[in-house]
Amino acid sequence: MANPLVIALVVVFSFMESTVATTYNVRTMGAKTNGRTDSTKTFMAAWSGACGSSKPATIYVPNGRYLVGGLRFSGPCKNKAITIRIDGTLVAPSNYVAEYWLRFNVVEGVTILGGILDAQGAGLWACKASRRNCPSGATSLAIFNSKNVVVSGLSSLNSQMFHIVVNGCNNVKVVGVNVVAPWNSPNTDGIHVQLSTGVSILNSKISTGDDCVSIGPGTTNLWIENVACGPGHGISIGSLGKDLKEEGVQNVTVKRVTFKDTDNGLRIKAWARPSSGFVNGVLFQNAVMTNVENPIVIDQNYCPGSKNCPRQVSGVKISNVKYQDVHGTSATKVAVKFDCSKKNPCRGITIQDVNLSFKNQLPASAYCVNAAGRASGVVKPTSCL
Ligand SMILES: *[C@@H]1O[C@H](CO)[C@@H](O)[C@H](O)[C@H]1NC(C)=O
Ligand SMILES: *[C@@H]1O[C@H](CO)[C@@H](O)[C@H](O)[C@H]1NC(C)=O
């Protein structure tokens, strides 16, 4: 007769076997911590192991600096619980050329905890500043076509191009990240989201040379809360209307955000050309502006640098956008600007409890073209809706 104790132990051990994560420690697998020896192969070996494991798996990156080139974390994987715990810094080769540095594709249930990504973008920015023929640059961390991903406590330094991109994903949480690049570093958007649903960006600090967060076509159910932006170009929906056939942006919440010395605060931007794109259902709530060039702006004649502007009429339909409790200072006189499309005027714009002054004491002004909606509560500058 089988011993019940033995049966119980077998049950317990097989339970542990199936739930305890296998750990792949890149250091013990041979990665070097000197920041000079290329460890790309070891990181990829760790990923192969973790992704091929039928049990939950952890990749552990201990303290130290690891030089790595392109890391391709491709799925689908055999398990849906991979944790990448980074106590160290990943360093890109200073002359790295590719579209992406770290790229996840078709993964499910991946959690990235901690870590510093140092992309060493300065060389590429200098190249761009000198107008030589430069590569466009690599996004530091791209997450494509994936589901149930968490990025927590990560720092991204000096990306060549965008710091973090979420594209084609469902349920991605970016929390407690710190993005750092100089105010004049070109195209270093903090976090770019597009064609994705259920993304949240929480408790993060973004100082960079382009948009802190940019929200591209096909973004739905996006939640941004407790984010400090600056320097940078603000939190932007758009640019939209780049393509004739384009997916819309729907149900975006941006709350408890601060902007300091940024070019823009809460912005929606679209090119002046035909497009099927739209923006519907946005709540901007509890925002504090400090010396922001354009605190509240909808620009449907977007054309940075005024070069090769399409000079048509924006087809993007913008509706149901609410600004609630936004206060602070504008660095320019026009603190609120709604420059909407003649063909598709902005509809359902709501302003409630907005108090913006021009350089702390002078009254600011508001500017509206083709914009309709209503104002309530304290509204300074006086609404032009
Ligand atoms: C809007 O998005 C939020 C997440 O950001 C979600 O909780 C909510 O259910 C969505 N609302 C609708 C009507 O889909
Ligand atoms: C608007 O903000 C200014 C500057 O912070 C402040 O002095 C003023 O009391 C505020 N007005 C209202 C009505 O809240």
Coordinates of C-alpha atoms and ligand atoms in Angstrom, one line a residue:
M1 CA 0.0 0.0 0.0
A2 CA 1.3 3.5 -0.9
N3 CA 2.6 5.5 2.1
P4 CA 0.4 8.7 2.4
L5 CA 3.5 10.7 3.5
V6 CA 5.4 9.6 0.4
I7 CA 2.4 10.5 -1.8
A8 CA 2.2 13.9 0.0
L9 CA 5.9 14.6 -0.6
V10 CA 5.7 13.6 -4.2
V11 CA 2.8 16.0 -4.6
V12 CA 4.6 18.8 -2.9
F13 CA 7.9 18.3 -4.9
S14 CA 6.1 18.1 -8.2
F15 CA 4.2 21.3 -7.3
M16 CA 7.5 23.1 -6.5
E17 CA 9.1 21.7 -9.6
S18 CA 6.3 23.2 -11.7
T19 CA 6.1 26.6 -10.0
V20 CA 9.7 27.5 -8.8
A21 CA 11.4 29.6 -11.4
T22 CA 14.5 28.4 -13.1
T23 CA 17.1 31.2 -12.9
Y24 CA 19.5 32.1 -15.6
N25 CA 22.2 34.3 -14.1
V26 CA 24.1 36.0 -16.9
R27 CA 27.1 36.6 -14.7
T28 CA 27.6 32.9 -13.9
M29 CA 26.8 32.1 -17.5
G30 CA 29.9 34.1 -18.5
A31 CA 28.7 37.8 -19.1
K32 CA 31.5 40.3 -18.2
T33 CA 30.8 43.2 -15.8
N34 CA 33.6 45.5 -17.1
G35 CA 31.4 47.4 -19.6
R36 CA 33.9 46.6 -22.4
T37 CA 33.6 42.9 -23.2
D38 CA 30.6 42.2 -25.5
S39 CA 28.1 40.0 -23.6
T40 CA 25.3 39.9 -26.2
K41 CA 25.7 36.1 -26.7
T42 CA 25.4 35.3 -23.1
F43 CA 22.2 37.5 -22.7
M44 CA 20.7 35.7 -25.7
A45 CA 21.6 32.3 -24.3
A46 CA 19.8 33.3 -21.1
W47 CA 16.8 34.3 -23.1
S48 CA 16.7 31.1 -25.0
G49 CA 16.8 29.2 -21.8
A50 CA 14.1 31.3 -20.1
C51 CA 11.8 31.3 -23.2
G52 CA 12.3 27.6 -23.9
S53 CA 11.5 26.7 -20.3
S54 CA 8.1 25.1 -19.6
K55 CA 8.3 26.5 -16.1
P56 CA 8.4 30.1 -14.9
A57 CA 11.9 31.5 -15.5
T58 CA 14.1 34.3 -14.2
I59 CA 17.0 36.0 -16.0
Y60 CA 19.1 37.7 -13.4
V61 CA 21.6 40.4 -14.2
P62 CA 23.7 41.2 -11.2
N63 CA 25.4 44.5 -10.5
G64 CA 28.0 45.7 -13.0
R65 CA 28.2 47.1 -16.5
Y66 CA 27.4 44.9 -19.4
L67 CA 28.2 45.8 -23.0
V68 CA 25.5 44.4 -25.2
G69 CA 24.5 45.0 -28.8
G70 CA 21.1 44.2 -30.2
L71 CA 19.1 42.0 -27.8
R72 CA 16.2 40.2 -29.5
F73 CA 13.8 38.8 -27.0
S74 CA 11.5 36.9 -29.4
G75 CA 8.6 34.6 -28.5
P76 CA 6.3 32.9 -28.4
C77 CA 7.8 31.3 -25.3
K78 CA 7.0 28.0 -23.6
N79 CA 5.9 29.8 -20.4
K80 CA 4.0 32.9 -19.6
A81 CA 6.0 34.0 -16.6
I82 CA 9.5 35.3 -17.4
T83 CA 11.1 37.8 -15.0
I84 CA 14.2 39.8 -16.0
R85 CA 15.7 41.2 -12.9
I86 CA 18.4 43.7 -13.5
D87 CA 20.6 45.0 -10.8
G88 CA 23.2 46.2 -13.3
T89 CA 23.6 48.5 -16.2
L90 CA 23.3 47.5 -19.9
V91 CA 25.6 49.6 -22.0
A92 CA 25.2 50.0 -25.8
P93 CA 28.3 50.2 -28.0
S94 CA 28.8 53.9 -28.6
N95 CA 28.7 53.4 -32.4
Y96 CA 25.7 51.0 -32.3
V97 CA 23.6 51.2 -35.5
A98 CA 20.2 49.5 -35.8
E99 CA 16.6 50.4 -35.4
Y100 CA 16.2 48.9 -32.0
W101 CA 18.6 48.1 -29.2
L102 CA 16.5 45.8 -26.9
R103 CA 13.5 44.4 -28.7
F104 CA 10.7 42.1 -27.3
N105 CA 8.5 40.6 -29.9
V106 CA 5.5 38.3 -29.4
V107 CA 6.0 37.6 -25.7
E108 CA 3.4 37.1 -23.0
G109 CA 3.8 37.5 -19.2
V110 CA 7.2 39.2 -19.2
T111 CA 8.3 41.4 -16.2
I112 CA 11.4 43.6 -16.4
L113 CA 12.4 44.7 -12.9
G114 CA 15.0 47.4 -12.3
G115 CA 18.0 48.0 -14.5
I116 CA 19.7 50.9 -16.2
L117 CA 19.9 51.1 -20.0
D118 CA 22.7 53.4 -21.0
A119 CA 22.4 53.8 -24.8
Q120 CA 25.3 56.3 -25.1
G121 CA 23.3 58.4 -27.7
A122 CA 25.6 61.5 -27.6
G123 CA 27.7 60.5 -30.6
L124 CA 24.6 60.1 -32.8
W125 CA 23.1 63.4 -31.6
A126 CA 26.4 65.2 -32.4
C127 CA 26.3 63.6 -35.9
K128 CA 22.7 64.8 -36.4
A129 CA 23.6 68.3 -35.1
S130 CA 26.4 68.6 -37.7
R131 CA 23.9 67.6 -40.4
R132 CA 26.1 64.9 -41.7
N133 CA 24.5 61.8 -43.1
C134 CA 23.6 60.0 -39.9
P135 CA 21.6 56.8 -39.1
S136 CA 18.2 57.7 -37.7
G137 CA 19.1 55.9 -34.4
A138 CA 18.0 53.1 -32.2
T139 CA 15.0 52.9 -29.9
S140 CA 16.4 51.7 -26.6
L141 CA 13.6 49.4 -25.5
A142 CA 10.9 48.3 -27.9
I143 CA 8.0 46.0 -27.0
F144 CA 6.1 44.7 -30.0
N145 CA 3.1 42.5 -30.4
S146 CA 3.1 41.4 -26.8
K147 CA 0.7 40.9 -24.0
N148 CA 0.8 41.2 -20.2
V149 CA 4.2 42.9 -19.9
V150 CA 5.4 44.9 -16.9
V151 CA 8.4 47.3 -17.0
S152 CA 9.1 48.4 -13.4
G153 CA 11.8 50.6 -11.9
L154 CA 13.8 50.8 -15.1
S155 CA 16.1 53.8 -15.9
S156 CA 16.8 54.7 -19.5
L157 CA 19.7 57.1 -20.2
N158 CA 20.6 58.9 -23.4
S159 CA 18.7 56.9 -26.0
Q160 CA 19.8 57.5 -29.6
M161 CA 16.1 57.8 -30.6
F162 CA 13.1 56.9 -28.6
H163 CA 13.7 55.5 -25.1
I164 CA 10.7 53.1 -24.8
V165 CA 8.2 52.1 -27.5
V166 CA 5.1 50.0 -27.0
N167 CA 3.6 48.9 -30.3
G168 CA 0.9 46.3 -31.1
C169 CA 0.5 45.3 -27.4
N170 CA -2.2 44.5 -25.0
N171 CA -1.9 45.2 -21.2
V172 CA 1.4 46.7 -20.7
K173 CA 2.3 48.4 -17.4
V174 CA 5.2 50.9 -17.3
V175 CA 5.7 51.9 -13.7
G176 CA 8.4 53.8 -11.7
V177 CA 10.6 54.4 -14.7
N178 CA 13.1 57.2 -15.0
V179 CA 14.0 58.5 -18.4
V180 CA 16.9 60.9 -18.8
A181 CA 18.4 62.7 -21.8
P182 CA 19.3 66.3 -22.4
W183 CA 16.7 68.8 -23.5
N184 CA 18.4 69.3 -26.8
S185 CA 18.8 65.6 -27.7
P186 CA 16.9 65.0 -31.0
N187 CA 13.9 62.6 -31.2
T188 CA 14.5 61.1 -27.8
D189 CA 10.8 60.6 -27.0
G190 CA 10.4 59.1 -23.5
I191 CA 7.6 56.6 -24.0
H192 CA 5.8 56.1 -27.3
V193 CA 2.6 54.1 -27.5
Q194 CA 0.8 53.0 -30.6
L195 CA -1.6 50.4 -31.9
S196 CA -2.0 49.2 -28.3
T197 CA -4.7 48.8 -25.8
G198 CA -4.6 48.8 -22.0
V199 CA -1.3 50.4 -21.5
S200 CA -0.6 52.3 -18.3
I201 CA 2.3 54.6 -17.5
L202 CA 2.5 55.3 -13.7
N203 CA 4.7 57.0 -11.2
S204 CA 7.5 58.0 -13.6
K205 CA 9.9 60.8 -14.3
I206 CA 10.8 61.8 -17.8
S207 CA 13.4 64.4 -18.7
T208 CA 14.2 64.3 -22.4
G209 CA 14.7 66.2 -25.7
D210 CA 11.3 65.3 -27.3
D211 CA 7.8 64.3 -26.1
C212 CA 7.8 62.8 -22.6
V213 CA 5.0 60.5 -23.8
S214 CA 3.8 60.3 -27.4
I215 CA 0.6 58.6 -28.2
G216 CA 0.3 57.3 -31.8
P217 CA -2.6 56.0 -33.9
G218 CA -4.5 53.0 -32.7
T219 CA -3.9 53.7 -29.0
T220 CA -7.0 52.8 -26.8
N221 CA -7.6 52.6 -23.1
L222 CA -4.4 54.3 -22.1
W223 CA -3.9 55.4 -18.5
I224 CA -1.1 57.9 -17.5
E225 CA -0.9 58.9 -13.9
N226 CA 1.6 60.6 -11.6
V227 CA 4.2 61.5 -14.3
A228 CA 6.7 64.3 -14.0
C229 CA 7.7 65.7 -17.4
G230 CA 10.5 68.2 -18.1
P231 CA 12.5 69.2 -19.8
G232 CA 10.8 67.8 -22.9
H233 CA 8.0 68.5 -25.4
G234 CA 5.1 67.4 -23.2
I235 CA 2.5 64.7 -23.3
S236 CA 1.3 64.5 -26.9
I237 CA -1.4 62.7 -28.7
G238 CA 0.1 62.5 -32.2
S239 CA 1.4 63.4 -34.4
L240 CA -1.7 62.0 -36.2
G241 CA -2.8 62.2 -39.8
K242 CA 0.5 61.1 -41.2
D243 CA -1.3 58.5 -43.2
L244 CA -4.6 58.7 -45.1
K245 CA -5.7 55.5 -43.6
E246 CA -5.0 55.6 -39.9
E247 CA -6.5 54.1 -36.7
G248 CA -8.0 56.4 -34.1
V249 CA -7.0 57.2 -30.5
Q250 CA -9.7 56.4 -28.0
N251 CA -10.2 56.6 -24.2
V252 CA -7.0 58.2 -22.9
T253 CA -6.7 59.4 -19.3
V254 CA -3.8 61.6 -18.2
K255 CA -4.0 62.6 -14.5
R256 CA -1.7 64.0 -11.8
V257 CA 1.0 65.1 -14.2
T258 CA 3.5 68.0 -13.8
F259 CA 5.3 69.9 -16.5
K260 CA 8.4 72.0 -15.9
D261 CA 10.1 74.1 -18.5
T262 CA 8.6 72.0 -21.3
D263 CA 7.7 73.2 -24.9
N264 CA 4.2 71.9 -24.4
G265 CA 2.0 70.5 -21.7
L266 CA -1.1 68.7 -22.8
R267 CA -1.0 68.5 -26.6
I268 CA -2.9 67.0 -29.5
K269 CA -1.2 67.4 -32.9
A270 CA -2.2 66.4 -36.4
W271 CA -0.8 67.2 -39.8
A272 CA -2.9 69.3 -42.1
R273 CA -3.8 66.6 -44.6
P274 CA -6.7 64.1 -45.2
S275 CA -6.8 61.1 -42.8
S276 CA -9.3 58.7 -41.4
G277 CA -7.7 59.2 -37.9
F278 CA -9.6 60.5 -34.9
V279 CA -9.3 61.2 -31.2
N280 CA -12.3 60.5 -29.1
G281 CA -12.5 60.5 -25.3
V282 CA -9.6 62.1 -23.5
L283 CA -9.5 63.3 -19.9
F284 CA -6.6 65.5 -18.9
Q285 CA -7.0 66.0 -15.1
N286 CA -4.9 67.6 -12.3
A287 CA -2.0 69.0 -14.2
V288 CA 0.5 71.5 -12.9
M289 CA 2.4 73.7 -15.4
T290 CA 5.6 75.6 -14.5
N291 CA 7.0 77.8 -17.2
V292 CA 5.5 75.8 -20.1
E293 CA 5.5 77.3 -23.6
N294 CA 2.1 75.9 -24.7
P295 CA 0.3 74.5 -21.6
I296 CA -2.9 73.4 -23.5
V297 CA -2.7 73.0 -27.2
I298 CA -4.6 71.3 -30.0
D299 CA -2.7 71.9 -33.2
Q300 CA -4.2 70.5 -36.5
N301 CA -1.7 72.4 -38.6
Y302 CA 1.3 70.5 -37.1
C303 CA 4.4 71.0 -39.0
P304 CA 7.6 71.2 -37.0
G305 CA 10.3 73.5 -38.4
S306 CA 7.7 74.6 -41.0
K307 CA 9.4 72.5 -43.6
N308 CA 7.5 70.6 -46.3
C309 CA 4.2 71.4 -44.6
P310 CA 1.2 69.6 -46.3
R311 CA -0.9 72.9 -46.1
Q312 CA -4.2 71.0 -46.6
V313 CA -6.9 70.5 -44.1
S314 CA -6.7 68.0 -41.3
G315 CA -9.0 65.0 -41.7
V316 CA -8.5 64.0 -38.1
K317 CA -11.7 64.3 -36.0
I318 CA -11.2 65.4 -32.5
S319 CA -14.0 65.1 -30.0
N320 CA -14.8 64.8 -26.3
V321 CA -11.6 66.1 -24.8
K322 CA -11.8 67.3 -21.2
Y323 CA -9.4 69.5 -19.3
Q324 CA -10.0 69.5 -15.6
D325 CA -8.0 71.3 -12.9
V326 CA -5.0 72.5 -14.8
H327 CA -3.1 75.3 -13.3
G328 CA 0.3 77.1 -13.2
T329 CA 2.3 79.3 -15.5
S330 CA 2.7 79.6 -19.2
A331 CA 6.0 80.9 -20.7
T332 CA 4.1 82.5 -23.6
K333 CA 1.0 84.7 -23.6
V334 CA -1.2 82.2 -25.3
A335 CA -1.7 79.5 -22.6
V336 CA -4.7 77.8 -24.3
K337 CA -4.7 77.2 -28.0
F338 CA -7.2 75.2 -30.0
D339 CA -6.3 75.4 -33.7
C340 CA -8.7 72.8 -35.1
S341 CA -9.5 71.7 -38.6
K342 CA -11.9 73.7 -40.8
K343 CA -13.3 70.6 -42.3
N344 CA -13.5 68.7 -38.9
P345 CA -13.9 71.2 -36.1
C346 CA -13.1 70.0 -32.6
R347 CA -16.3 69.0 -30.8
G348 CA -17.1 68.5 -27.2
I349 CA -14.1 70.3 -25.7
T350 CA -14.6 70.8 -22.0
I351 CA -12.6 73.1 -19.8
Q352 CA -13.2 73.1 -16.1
D353 CA -11.2 74.8 -13.4
V354 CA -8.3 75.9 -15.5
N355 CA -6.1 78.7 -14.1
L356 CA -3.0 79.6 -16.2
S357 CA -1.1 82.8 -16.0
F358 CA 1.5 84.2 -18.2
K359 CA 4.9 84.3 -16.4
N360 CA 3.2 84.1 -13.0
Q361 CA 1.4 87.4 -12.9
L362 CA 0.4 88.7 -16.3
P363 CA -2.9 87.5 -17.7
A364 CA -2.6 84.9 -20.4
S365 CA -4.9 84.5 -23.4
A366 CA -6.8 81.8 -25.2
Y367 CA -7.0 81.2 -28.9
C368 CA -9.7 79.2 -30.7
V369 CA -10.2 78.3 -34.3
N370 CA -13.0 75.8 -35.3
A371 CA -13.3 74.6 -31.7
A372 CA -16.6 74.0 -29.9
G373 CA -17.4 73.0 -26.3
R374 CA -18.0 74.5 -23.0
A375 CA -16.3 76.0 -20.0
S376 CA -17.2 75.8 -16.3
G377 CA -15.7 76.7 -12.9
V378 CA -12.8 79.1 -12.8
V379 CA -11.4 79.4 -16.3
K380 CA -8.4 81.7 -16.8
P381 CA -7.6 82.7 -19.4
T382 CA -11.2 83.3 -20.3
S383 CA -12.5 80.6 -22.5
C384 CA -12.7 81.2 -26.3
L385 CA -14.9 78.1 -26.9
Ligands
LIG1 C1 -11.0 53.3 -20.6 O1 -9.7 52.9 -20.3 C2 -9.6 52.4 -19.0 C3 -8.1 52.1 -18.8 O2 -7.3 53.1 -19.1 C4 -10.5 51.3 -18.6 O3 -10.4 51.0 -17.3 C5 -11.9 51.7 -19.0 O4 -12.7 50.6 -18.8 C6 -12.0 52.1 -20.4 N1 -13.3 52.6 -20.7 C7 -14.0 52.1 -21.7 C8 -15.4 52.7 -21.9 O5 -13.6 51.3 -22.5
LIG2 C1 -5.2 81.5 -10.2 O1 -3.8 81.3 -10.0 C2 -3.2 82.5 -9.5 C3 -1.7 82.3 -9.5 O2 -1.4 81.0 -8.9 C4 -3.7 82.8 -8.1 O3 -3.1 83.9 -7.6 C5 -5.2 83.0 -8.2 O4 -5.8 83.1 -6.9 C6 -5.9 81.8 -8.9 N1 -7.3 82.2 -9.2 C7 -8.3 81.4 -8.8 C8 -9.6 82.0 -9.1 O5 -8.1 80.3 -8.3

